[in-house]
Short mmCIF file of C-alpha atoms and ligand atoms in Angstrom, two decimals:
data_model
loop_
_atom_site.label_atom_id
_atom_site.label_comp_id
_atom_site.label_asym_id
_atom_site.label_seq_id
_atom_site.Cartn_x
_atom_site.Cartn_y
_atom_site.Cartn_z
CA UNK Q 1 0.00 0.00 0.00
CA UNK Q 2 1.29 3.41 -0.98
CA UNK Q 3 1.75 5.98 1.75
CA UNK Q 4 -0.78 8.79 1.59
CA UNK Q 5 2.02 11.16 0.58
CA UNK Q 6 3.13 9.02 -2.36
CA UNK Q 7 -0.49 8.54 -3.42
CA UNK Q 8 -1.28 12.24 -3.29
CA UNK Q 9 1.93 13.12 -5.11
CA UNK Q 10 1.17 10.68 -7.92
CA UNK Q 11 -2.45 11.74 -8.29
CA UNK Q 12 -1.66 15.46 -8.01
CA UNK Q 13 0.80 15.05 -10.85
CA UNK Q 14 -2.16 13.96 -12.98
CA UNK Q 15 -4.97 16.29 -11.83
CA UNK Q 16 -3.02 19.21 -10.35
CA UNK Q 17 -2.79 19.95 -6.64
CA UNK Q 18 -6.17 21.72 -6.65
CA UNK Q 19 -7.72 18.47 -7.89
CA UNK Q 20 -6.90 16.54 -4.71
CA UNK Q 21 -8.56 16.89 -1.29
CA UNK Q 22 -6.78 15.33 1.66
CA UNK Q 23 -7.74 16.89 4.99
CA UNK Q 24 -10.53 15.31 7.02
CA UNK Q 25 -12.53 18.54 6.79
CA UNK Q 26 -12.24 18.62 3.00
CA UNK Q 27 -12.96 14.93 2.43
CA UNK Q 28 -15.86 14.72 4.94
CA UNK Q 29 -18.66 15.53 2.45
CA UNK Q 30 -17.37 12.82 0.09
CA UNK Q 31 -17.03 9.98 2.60
CA UNK Q 32 -20.43 10.25 4.29
CA UNK Q 33 -23.59 9.37 2.42
CA UNK Q 34 -26.57 11.69 1.93
CA UNK Q 35 -28.56 10.15 4.79
CA UNK Q 36 -25.59 10.15 7.18
CA UNK Q 37 -25.79 6.37 7.63
CA UNK Q 38 -22.58 5.28 5.88
CA UNK Q 39 -19.45 6.98 7.16
CA UNK Q 40 -16.21 5.93 5.52
CA UNK Q 41 -12.63 7.20 5.15
CA UNK Q 42 -10.47 8.03 2.17
CA UNK Q 43 -6.78 9.00 1.92
CA UNK Q 44 -7.64 11.36 -0.95
CA UNK Q 45 -10.59 12.61 -2.95
CA UNK Q 46 -9.40 13.15 -6.49
CA UNK Q 47 -11.29 15.40 -8.91
CA UNK Q 48 -10.18 14.91 -12.52
CA UNK Q 49 -11.18 17.55 -15.05
CA UNK Q 50 -11.05 15.44 -18.23
CA UNK Q 51 -11.62 11.88 -19.38
CA UNK Q 52 -7.89 11.63 -20.02
CA UNK Q 53 -7.21 12.48 -16.37
CA UNK Q 54 -9.79 9.95 -15.16
CA UNK Q 55 -8.10 7.35 -17.33
CA UNK Q 56 -4.65 8.14 -15.91
CA UNK Q 57 -5.89 8.19 -12.31
CA UNK Q 58 -7.63 4.85 -12.75
CA UNK Q 59 -4.64 3.29 -14.54
CA UNK Q 60 -2.36 4.42 -11.69
CA UNK Q 61 -4.68 3.05 -8.99
CA UNK Q 62 -5.08 -0.19 -10.96
CA UNK Q 63 -1.32 -0.57 -11.26
CA UNK Q 64 -0.88 -0.02 -7.52
CA UNK Q 65 -3.83 -2.16 -6.37
CA UNK Q 66 -5.75 0.77 -4.91
CA UNK Q 67 -9.55 0.50 -4.61
CA UNK Q 68 -11.65 3.32 -6.09
CA UNK Q 69 -15.16 4.67 -5.52
CA UNK Q 70 -16.60 6.75 -8.35
CA UNK Q 71 -18.81 9.55 -7.06
CA UNK Q 72 -21.32 11.91 -8.65
CA UNK Q 73 -23.55 14.11 -6.50
CA UNK Q 74 -23.39 11.67 -3.55
CA UNK Q 75 -27.17 11.45 -3.31
CA UNK Q 76 -27.37 7.63 -3.20
CA UNK Q 77 -29.94 6.37 -0.71
CA UNK Q 78 -28.17 3.00 -0.55
CA UNK Q 79 -24.64 3.99 0.51
CA UNK Q 80 -23.48 3.23 -3.03
CA UNK Q 81 -21.11 6.14 -3.59
CA UNK Q 82 -18.98 6.36 -0.44
CA UNK Q 83 -15.90 4.37 0.62
CA UNK Q 84 -15.79 1.91 3.51
CA UNK Q 85 -13.95 2.82 6.71
CA UNK Q 86 -10.68 1.00 5.87
CA UNK Q 87 -9.15 4.32 4.76
CA UNK Q 88 -7.64 2.66 1.67
CA UNK Q 89 -10.13 3.67 -1.02
CA UNK Q 90 -9.68 6.68 -3.28
CA UNK Q 91 -12.83 8.64 -4.06
CA UNK Q 92 -12.95 9.78 -7.69
CA UNK Q 93 -15.36 12.70 -7.89
CA UNK Q 94 -16.66 13.72 -11.31
CA UNK Q 95 -17.77 17.16 -10.16
CA UNK Q 96 -15.21 19.07 -12.26
CA UNK Q 97 -16.41 17.36 -15.45
CA UNK Q 98 -19.52 19.46 -15.65
CA UNK Q 99 -19.80 20.66 -19.23
CA UNK Q 100 -22.72 20.27 -21.59
CA UNK Q 101 -20.78 19.56 -24.77
CA UNK Q 102 -23.53 19.75 -27.39
CA UNK Q 103 -27.28 19.99 -27.85
CA UNK Q 104 -28.39 18.68 -31.25
CA UNK Q 105 -31.96 19.78 -31.88
CA UNK Q 106 -32.20 17.93 -35.18
CA UNK Q 107 -31.11 14.59 -33.75
CA UNK Q 108 -32.82 15.48 -30.46
CA UNK Q 109 -29.81 14.50 -28.37
CA UNK Q 110 -27.50 16.13 -25.89
CA UNK Q 111 -23.87 15.21 -25.16
CA UNK Q 112 -22.71 15.84 -21.61
CA UNK Q 113 -19.84 15.15 -19.28
CA UNK Q 114 -20.76 12.87 -16.41
CA UNK Q 115 -20.49 15.55 -13.71
CA UNK Q 116 -23.26 17.74 -15.15
CA UNK Q 117 -26.04 17.99 -12.60
CA UNK Q 118 -29.46 16.80 -13.66
CA UNK Q 119 -30.87 20.30 -13.24
CA UNK Q 120 -28.12 21.77 -15.45
CA UNK Q 121 -28.84 19.14 -18.13
CA UNK Q 122 -32.55 19.89 -17.97
CA UNK Q 123 -31.88 23.63 -18.17
CA UNK Q 124 -29.59 23.24 -21.18
CA UNK Q 125 -32.29 21.22 -22.95
CA UNK Q 126 -34.94 23.76 -22.02
CA UNK Q 127 -32.77 26.55 -23.40
CA UNK Q 128 -33.13 24.85 -26.79
CA UNK Q 129 -36.88 24.18 -26.36
CA UNK Q 130 -36.36 20.51 -25.58
CA UNK Q 131 -37.02 18.38 -22.53
CA UNK Q 132 -34.60 16.00 -20.89
CA UNK Q 133 -37.30 14.03 -19.13
CA UNK Q 134 -35.64 12.45 -16.08
CA UNK Q 135 -37.25 14.07 -13.02
CA UNK Q 136 -36.13 13.31 -9.46
CA UNK Q 137 -36.15 15.33 -6.25
CA UNK Q 138 -32.35 15.57 -5.98
CA UNK Q 139 -31.94 17.12 -9.44
CA UNK Q 140 -29.97 20.11 -8.13
CA UNK Q 141 -27.18 17.88 -6.76
CA UNK Q 142 -27.31 14.52 -8.49
CA UNK Q 143 -25.18 14.13 -11.61
CA UNK Q 144 -25.81 12.45 -14.95
CA UNK Q 145 -23.02 9.90 -14.36
CA UNK Q 146 -24.64 8.85 -11.08
CA UNK Q 147 -28.10 8.86 -12.67
CA UNK Q 148 -26.79 6.46 -15.30
CA UNK Q 149 -24.82 4.32 -12.86
CA UNK Q 150 -27.94 3.78 -10.77
CA UNK Q 151 -30.39 3.70 -13.68
CA UNK Q 152 -32.33 6.50 -11.96
CA UNK Q 153 -36.09 6.56 -12.34
CA UNK Q 154 -38.30 9.17 -10.64
CA UNK Q 155 -41.66 10.65 -11.43
CA UNK Q 156 -41.81 10.61 -15.24
CA UNK Q 157 -40.74 7.02 -15.97
CA UNK Q 158 -44.34 6.12 -16.79
CA UNK Q 159 -44.11 8.29 -19.90
CA UNK Q 160 -40.42 8.48 -20.80
CA UNK Q 161 -38.68 5.52 -19.16
CA UNK Q 162 -35.69 5.42 -16.80
CA UNK Q 163 -32.06 6.35 -17.56
CA UNK Q 164 -31.60 3.06 -19.39
CA UNK Q 165 -34.20 4.24 -21.89
CA UNK Q 166 -32.80 7.74 -22.14
CA UNK Q 167 -29.19 6.97 -23.06
CA UNK Q 168 -27.93 6.55 -26.62
CA UNK Q 169 -24.18 6.60 -26.12
CA UNK Q 170 -21.60 6.36 -23.33
CA UNK Q 171 -17.97 7.00 -22.61
CA UNK Q 172 -16.56 4.84 -19.82
CA UNK Q 173 -13.15 4.51 -18.21
CA UNK Q 174 -12.63 0.80 -17.56
CA UNK Q 175 -11.11 -0.47 -14.30
CA UNK Q 176 -7.62 -0.70 -15.87
CA UNK Q 177 -7.77 2.83 -17.31
CA UNK Q 178 -8.74 2.01 -20.93
CA UNK Q 179 -11.39 4.28 -22.39
CA UNK Q 180 -14.45 2.74 -24.04
CA UNK Q 181 -15.89 5.54 -26.12
CA UNK Q 182 -19.17 5.30 -27.93
CA UNK Q 183 -20.60 8.79 -27.79
CA UNK Q 184 -22.95 8.14 -30.69
CA UNK Q 185 -26.44 9.51 -30.88
CA UNK Q 186 -27.90 6.52 -32.70
CA UNK Q 187 -31.42 5.25 -32.20
CA UNK Q 188 -30.62 2.18 -34.25
CA UNK Q 189 -27.36 0.26 -33.95
CA UNK Q 190 -27.53 -3.51 -34.26
CA UNK Q 191 -23.84 -4.29 -34.26
CA UNK Q 192 -23.69 -6.83 -31.48
CA UNK Q 193 -23.83 -6.60 -27.69
CA UNK Q 194 -25.15 -3.29 -26.42
CA UNK Q 195 -22.13 -2.72 -24.18
CA UNK Q 196 -23.25 0.66 -22.86
CA UNK Q 197 -26.18 -0.98 -21.07
CA UNK Q 198 -23.72 -3.04 -18.99
CA UNK Q 199 -22.60 0.13 -17.26
CA UNK Q 200 -26.09 1.52 -16.68
CA UNK Q 201 -27.19 0.37 -13.23
CA UNK Q 202 -23.75 -1.14 -12.51
CA UNK Q 203 -23.26 1.39 -9.68
CA UNK Q 204 -19.67 2.07 -10.70
CA UNK Q 205 -18.57 -1.53 -10.17
CA UNK Q 206 -17.51 -2.05 -13.79
CA UNK Q 207 -15.95 1.31 -14.64
CA UNK Q 208 -16.49 5.05 -14.42
CA UNK Q 209 -18.96 6.74 -16.75
CA UNK Q 210 -17.36 9.98 -17.96
CA UNK Q 211 -19.71 11.13 -20.72
CA UNK Q 212 -23.05 10.35 -22.30
CA UNK Q 213 -25.32 11.09 -25.23
CA UNK Q 214 -28.87 11.48 -23.95
CA UNK Q 215 -32.23 11.50 -25.68
CA UNK Q 216 -34.27 14.68 -25.76
CA UNK Q 217 -37.98 15.02 -26.44
CA UNK Q 218 -40.12 17.99 -27.49
CA UNK Q 219 -41.11 20.22 -24.61
CA UNK Q 220 -44.78 19.76 -23.73
CA UNK Q 221 -46.77 22.94 -24.38
CA UNK Q 222 -49.40 22.24 -21.77
CA UNK Q 223 -49.84 20.28 -18.57
CA UNK Q 224 -52.79 19.46 -16.33
CA UNK Q 225 -52.20 18.48 -12.72
CA UNK Q 226 -54.62 17.17 -10.12
CA UNK Q 227 -54.37 16.05 -6.50
CA UNK Q 228 -57.00 13.38 -6.09
CA UNK Q 229 -58.39 11.50 -3.08
CA UNK Q 230 -59.02 7.89 -4.07
CA UNK Q 231 -60.93 5.15 -2.28
CA UNK Q 232 -58.07 2.62 -2.18
CA UNK Q 233 -54.90 1.52 -4.01
CA UNK Q 234 -57.13 -0.67 -6.17
CA UNK Q 235 -59.27 2.37 -7.09
CA UNK Q 236 -56.07 4.20 -7.98
CA UNK Q 237 -55.00 1.45 -10.39
CA UNK Q 238 -58.42 1.48 -12.05
CA UNK Q 239 -58.29 5.25 -12.35
CA UNK Q 240 -54.88 5.03 -14.02
CA UNK Q 241 -56.26 2.53 -16.54
CA UNK Q 242 -59.07 4.94 -17.47
CA UNK Q 243 -56.69 7.91 -17.54
CA UNK Q 244 -54.59 6.10 -20.13
CA UNK Q 245 -57.62 5.13 -22.18
CA UNK Q 246 -59.02 8.65 -22.09
CA UNK Q 247 -55.83 10.63 -22.63
CA UNK Q 248 -53.49 8.17 -24.37
CA UNK Q 249 -49.82 9.02 -24.03
CA UNK Q 250 -50.53 12.17 -22.04
CA UNK Q 251 -50.31 10.51 -18.59
CA UNK Q 252 -46.84 11.58 -17.48
CA UNK Q 253 -46.99 10.93 -13.74
CA UNK Q 254 -49.25 8.96 -11.45
CA UNK Q 255 -47.96 9.14 -7.89
CA UNK Q 256 -49.60 7.45 -4.92
CA UNK Q 257 -49.52 9.10 -1.48
CA UNK Q 258 -50.78 7.50 1.74
CA UNK Q 259 -52.25 9.63 4.54
CA UNK Q 260 -49.27 9.08 6.91
CA UNK Q 261 -46.91 10.20 4.11
CA UNK Q 262 -48.88 13.42 3.60
CA UNK Q 263 -49.10 13.93 7.39
CA UNK Q 264 -45.30 14.03 7.62
CA UNK Q 265 -45.01 16.83 5.08
CA UNK Q 266 -47.84 18.88 6.58
CA UNK Q 267 -46.43 18.41 10.10
CA UNK Q 268 -43.05 19.58 8.88
CA UNK Q 269 -44.75 22.78 7.70
CA UNK Q 270 -46.30 23.42 11.14
CA UNK Q 271 -49.42 21.32 10.43
CA UNK Q 272 -50.21 23.20 7.24
CA UNK Q 273 -53.64 22.52 5.71
CA UNK Q 274 -53.87 19.78 3.11
CA UNK Q 275 -54.81 20.46 -0.50
CA UNK Q 276 -58.17 18.78 0.08
CA UNK Q 277 -60.60 19.18 2.97
CA UNK Q 278 -60.82 16.23 5.35
CA UNK Q 279 -58.40 13.35 5.78
CA UNK Q 280 -58.18 10.75 3.05
CA UNK Q 281 -56.39 7.43 3.39
CA UNK Q 282 -55.05 7.52 -0.16
CA UNK Q 283 -54.32 10.22 -2.71
CA UNK Q 284 -52.78 10.35 -6.17
CA UNK Q 285 -51.01 13.14 -7.95
CA UNK Q 286 -51.80 12.96 -11.65
CA UNK Q 287 -49.99 14.90 -14.33
CA UNK Q 288 -50.96 14.98 -18.00
CA UNK Q 289 -48.72 16.69 -20.54
CA UNK Q 290 -48.96 17.22 -24.27
CA UNK Q 291 -47.82 19.27 -27.20
CA UNK Q 292 -51.43 20.33 -27.83
CA UNK Q 293 -53.66 23.08 -26.46
CA UNK Q 294 -54.22 23.39 -22.70
CA UNK Q 295 -58.01 23.23 -23.13
CA UNK Q 296 -57.81 19.71 -24.52
CA UNK Q 297 -55.74 18.53 -21.62
CA UNK Q 298 -58.00 20.24 -19.07
CA UNK Q 299 -61.00 18.56 -20.71
CA UNK Q 300 -59.24 15.17 -20.58
CA UNK Q 301 -58.45 15.65 -16.87
CA UNK Q 302 -62.10 16.54 -16.14
CA UNK Q 303 -63.25 13.46 -18.03
CA UNK Q 304 -60.87 11.24 -16.03
CA UNK Q 305 -62.04 12.70 -12.73
CA UNK Q 306 -65.72 12.43 -13.66
CA UNK Q 307 -65.20 8.81 -14.63
CA UNK Q 308 -63.46 8.22 -11.28
CA UNK Q 309 -66.27 9.93 -9.33
CA UNK Q 310 -68.93 7.99 -11.26
CA UNK Q 311 -67.25 4.69 -10.44
CA UNK Q 312 -66.70 5.52 -6.78
CA UNK Q 313 -62.90 5.46 -7.18
CA UNK Q 314 -62.49 9.19 -6.57
CA UNK Q 315 -63.74 10.92 -3.43
CA UNK Q 316 -62.50 14.47 -4.06
CA UNK Q 317 -60.01 16.32 -6.24
CA UNK Q 318 -58.13 19.61 -6.51
CA UNK Q 319 -57.15 20.62 -10.05
CA UNK Q 320 -54.25 23.03 -10.45
CA UNK Q 321 -55.51 26.33 -11.88
CA UNK Q 322 -52.03 27.73 -12.54
CA UNK Q 323 -48.41 26.73 -12.85
CA UNK Q 324 -47.90 27.93 -9.26
CA UNK Q 325 -50.64 25.54 -8.09
CA UNK Q 326 -49.07 22.65 -9.95
CA UNK Q 327 -45.69 23.46 -8.42
CA UNK Q 328 -47.30 23.54 -4.96
CA UNK Q 329 -48.85 20.10 -5.54
CA UNK Q 330 -45.51 18.70 -6.67
CA UNK Q 331 -43.63 20.24 -3.76
CA UNK Q 332 -45.79 18.25 -1.36
CA UNK Q 333 -45.00 15.03 -3.18
CA UNK Q 334 -41.30 15.79 -3.45
CA UNK Q 335 -40.93 16.72 0.22
CA UNK Q 336 -42.06 13.32 1.47
CA UNK Q 337 -38.58 11.86 1.22
CA UNK Q 338 -36.91 14.56 3.33
CA UNK Q 339 -39.84 14.73 5.76
CA UNK Q 340 -39.18 11.09 6.62
CA UNK Q 341 -35.56 11.96 7.28
CA UNK Q 342 -36.60 14.67 9.76
CA UNK Q 343 -39.04 12.27 11.46
CA UNK Q 344 -36.35 9.55 11.75
CA UNK Q 345 -36.90 5.83 12.07
CA UNK Q 346 -38.20 4.87 8.65
CA UNK Q 347 -37.61 1.45 7.10
CA UNK Q 348 -37.14 2.13 3.39
CA UNK Q 349 -38.35 -0.53 0.97
CA UNK Q 350 -38.16 0.66 -2.64
CA UNK Q 351 -40.11 -2.09 -4.32
CA UNK Q 352 -41.85 -2.85 -7.58
CA UNK Q 353 -44.34 -5.49 -8.63
CA UNK Q 354 -46.37 -5.76 -11.82
CA UNK Q 355 -48.99 -3.00 -11.86
CA UNK Q 356 -51.70 -5.65 -11.90
CA UNK Q 357 -50.53 -6.80 -8.44
CA UNK Q 358 -49.57 -3.55 -6.75
CA UNK Q 359 -52.87 -3.01 -4.91
CA UNK Q 360 -52.97 -6.51 -3.46
CA UNK Q 361 -49.30 -6.22 -2.54
CA UNK Q 362 -49.88 -2.96 -0.63
CA UNK Q 363 -52.84 -4.46 1.25
CA UNK Q 364 -51.06 -7.70 2.08
CA UNK Q 365 -47.75 -6.14 3.07
CA UNK Q 366 -49.43 -3.42 5.17
CA UNK Q 367 -51.45 -6.04 7.07
CA UNK Q 368 -48.34 -8.16 7.65
CA UNK Q 369 -46.29 -5.20 8.93
CA UNK Q 370 -49.09 -3.92 11.15
CA UNK Q 371 -49.48 -7.40 12.63
CA UNK Q 372 -45.91 -7.02 13.92
CA UNK Q 373 -46.40 -3.54 15.41
CA UNK Q 374 -49.87 -2.02 14.99
CA UNK Q 375 -48.73 1.54 15.72
CA UNK Q 376 -46.30 1.77 12.80
CA UNK Q 377 -47.17 4.57 10.38
CA UNK Q 378 -47.55 3.24 6.86
CA UNK Q 379 -45.68 5.81 4.80
CA UNK Q 380 -46.34 4.54 1.28
CA UNK Q 381 -45.81 6.75 -1.73
CA UNK Q 382 -44.29 6.92 -5.14
CA UNK Q 383 -44.51 5.89 -8.69
CA UNK Q 384 -47.54 3.65 -8.70
CA UNK Q 385 -47.93 4.00 -12.45
CA UNK Q 386 -44.65 2.07 -12.81
CA UNK Q 387 -45.66 -0.54 -10.23
CA UNK Q 388 -43.05 1.08 -7.92
CA UNK Q 389 -43.87 2.33 -4.46
CA UNK Q 390 -41.69 3.43 -1.59
CA UNK Q 391 -43.12 1.20 1.12
CA UNK Q 392 -41.56 2.74 4.20
CA UNK Q 393 -43.05 1.77 7.57
CA UNK Q 394 -42.23 4.53 10.06
CA UNK Q 395 -41.73 4.23 13.81
CA UNK Q 396 -44.79 4.88 16.00
CA UNK Q 397 -44.75 8.55 17.04
CA UNK Q 398 -44.00 7.62 20.67
CA UNK Q 399 -41.03 5.34 19.92
CA UNK Q 400 -37.35 6.26 19.79
CA UNK Q 401 -35.96 5.98 16.22
CA UNK Q 402 -32.78 4.05 17.10
CA UNK Q 403 -34.53 1.49 19.30
CA UNK Q 404 -37.28 1.06 16.71
CA UNK Q 405 -34.85 0.43 13.87
CA UNK Q 406 -32.72 -1.94 15.96
CA UNK Q 407 -35.84 -3.98 16.75
CA UNK Q 408 -37.63 -3.90 13.41
CA UNK Q 409 -35.40 -2.91 10.50
CA UNK Q 410 -34.28 -6.37 9.39
CA UNK Q 411 -37.51 -8.15 10.29
CA UNK Q 412 -39.68 -5.69 8.36
CA UNK Q 413 -37.32 -5.46 5.35
CA UNK Q 414 -37.16 -9.25 5.05
CA UNK Q 415 -40.88 -9.62 5.43
CA UNK Q 416 -41.62 -7.00 2.77
CA UNK Q 417 -38.94 -8.34 0.42
CA UNK Q 418 -40.29 -11.90 0.75
CA UNK Q 419 -43.76 -10.67 -0.20
CA UNK Q 420 -42.32 -8.70 -3.12
CA UNK Q 421 -40.45 -11.77 -4.31
CA UNK Q 422 -43.59 -13.87 -4.06
CA UNK Q 423 -45.33 -11.36 -6.35
CA UNK Q 424 -42.51 -11.60 -8.92
CA UNK Q 425 -41.33 -8.14 -7.98
CA UNK Q 426 -38.04 -6.36 -7.32
CA UNK Q 427 -36.57 -5.53 -3.89
CA UNK Q 428 -35.00 -2.39 -5.36
CA UNK Q 429 -37.02 -0.75 -8.09
CA UNK Q 430 -35.04 2.46 -8.58
CA UNK Q 431 -32.65 3.15 -5.69
CA UNK Q 432 -30.18 0.39 -6.54
CA UNK Q 433 -28.34 -1.97 -4.20
CA UNK Q 434 -25.22 -0.10 -3.00
CA UNK Q 435 -23.96 -1.26 0.37
CA UNK Q 436 -27.43 -1.37 1.90
CA UNK Q 437 -29.07 -4.20 -0.01
CA UNK Q 438 -26.19 -6.32 -1.27
CA UNK Q 439 -26.75 -9.11 1.20
CA UNK Q 440 -30.41 -9.26 0.21
CA UNK Q 441 -29.45 -10.06 -3.39
CA UNK Q 442 -28.20 -13.43 -2.17
CA UNK Q 443 -31.72 -14.23 -1.01
CA UNK Q 444 -33.56 -13.26 -4.17
CA UNK Q 445 -31.31 -13.66 -7.21
CA UNK Q 446 -30.93 -17.12 -8.67
CA UNK Q 447 -27.55 -18.90 -8.52
CA UNK Q 448 -27.26 -18.46 -12.28
CA UNK Q 449 -27.88 -14.71 -12.04
CA UNK Q 450 -25.34 -14.26 -9.25
CA UNK Q 451 -22.70 -16.32 -10.99
CA UNK Q 452 -23.17 -14.47 -14.28
CA UNK Q 453 -22.98 -11.13 -12.51
CA UNK Q 454 -19.69 -12.22 -10.95
CA UNK Q 455 -18.39 -13.51 -14.28
CA UNK Q 456 -19.04 -10.07 -15.82
CA UNK Q 457 -17.39 -8.40 -12.84
CA UNK Q 458 -14.33 -10.65 -13.03
CA UNK Q 459 -14.02 -10.10 -16.78
CA UNK Q 460 -13.95 -6.32 -16.44
CA UNK Q 461 -12.45 -5.85 -12.99
CA UNK Q 462 -10.45 -8.96 -12.10
CA UNK Q 463 -8.69 -7.15 -9.23
CA UNK Q 464 -12.05 -6.07 -7.74
CA UNK Q 465 -10.88 -2.48 -7.33
CA UNK Q 466 -13.92 -0.64 -8.75
CA UNK Q 467 -16.40 0.24 -6.00
CA UNK Q 468 -15.70 -2.95 -4.06
CA UNK Q 469 -18.28 -4.03 -1.49
CA UNK Q 470 -21.17 -2.51 -3.44
CA UNK Q 471 -23.98 -4.11 -5.39
CA UNK Q 472 -22.58 -7.66 -5.63
CA UNK Q 473 -23.02 -9.94 -2.62
CA UNK Q 474 -19.96 -11.93 -1.58
CA UNK Q 475 -18.46 -13.95 -4.37
CA UNK Q 476 -20.30 -17.28 -4.75
CA UNK Q 477 -18.27 -20.46 -4.51
CA UNK Q 478 -20.32 -22.37 -7.07
CA UNK Q 479 -19.48 -22.33 -10.76
CA UNK Q 480 -22.06 -22.51 -13.52
CA UNK Q 481 -21.38 -24.13 -16.88
CA UNK Q 482 -17.59 -24.24 -16.59
C1 LIG J 501 -38.77 9.65 -4.22
O1 LIG J 501 -39.53 9.08 -4.99
O2 LIG J 501 -39.13 10.60 -3.52
C2 LIG J 501 -37.34 9.21 -4.18
O3 LIG J 501 -37.17 7.98 -4.76
C3 LIG J 501 -36.67 9.36 -2.87
C4 LIG J 501 -37.17 8.51 -1.75
O4 LIG J 501 -37.90 7.57 -1.94
O5 LIG J 501 -36.78 8.75 -0.62
ZN1 LIG J 502 -38.84 7.40 -5.98
#
């Protein structure tokens, strides 16, 4: 192992002395995760400014057997972007690679460096009357490289897909420093394995994404937004079905919100009034968007709500009368995540099941969790239209967060994950695996899947230096087909 001095000298020679952070105060924001749960150590945080520098840094670390953690905006909810506490792992931050290189409005693509924040990418697209459609709450801090590495999803996947669907080309520095460059903006390319997709969702375990070509779409000219009280999760699913029939492609978001989830946000704002009178067990936030006239969309929204009222699925609704209203509705939805953080003691299960089973899953899993501890608050919210909800039982108001988590975290996570698995679902729909869920993969992936994942990992990173200890559970001892 190199001494810290030798390491810093070698890396500074590549990135310049202002590209290396070494004091505890300077490295602190890079070694602790967003939720403050994973606290690691690093001898140096290195911030290359070009792909060439990333390549040299990685080649040097590879040659000297030094583990690396690639880092974007450090907004992972799974501890995926911070080092462990061994103090041996170099953090490679992409934050200085923050240029939008090109916006092609004929090809409808944008070429960016990996350290561009999502909000900067969206703004650059907007400046050219295009939309880059990924929409997540952390857009001001998260970066495109991290969005790709975690296959980020968010609130517009229903319409536009996740990062996997939004990428056309990638540039990646491989674990030995070679550069795999395919910054092509092609919608059709049938020339063999689609290698770029290997790196999407790989959480930096196979290499470091340094650049990308992303798909753009026309900016919608009008939107209609409604905050709707629904009778049950099942009623919500039926309403979504009708919304799609009545408005076609226009349904952009369909977000479920349980009463305890809304309570947290309102409590955080000093018990602010809700958007609807009375307390409703379930609500959905619906957004329609189109390139057509606003009147058509407003009429479609009214038709959807009338259909819901007529069928007894909808109890009440507030329709946004202005952009400011719509923003207010969205703010409530987007604040749920942080409001849980302030409350403390939430067991986060980011799950998906087929849409046809989501209502029964929510009912079954809620009953099973409440049978363990009837006072838990069922904070359930998220992207129901994608079959993805954040199913996050929260400590009873009177219980201490630490004691609650110590008693229930594993038991509740395993119970929920078992039910998800039984419904043919996923134990991590959009947040990834990181350090938090890697042991759970052992329980739910088949032997063949685990072995193939390891075979890919060994082929690209035989020294296991790229984000070690993340995503993959411990190496299996069995061998398939060899
Ligand atoms: C969300 O949908 O708000 C995000 O995935 C974040 C979260 O679940 O905490
Ligand atoms: Zn989400």
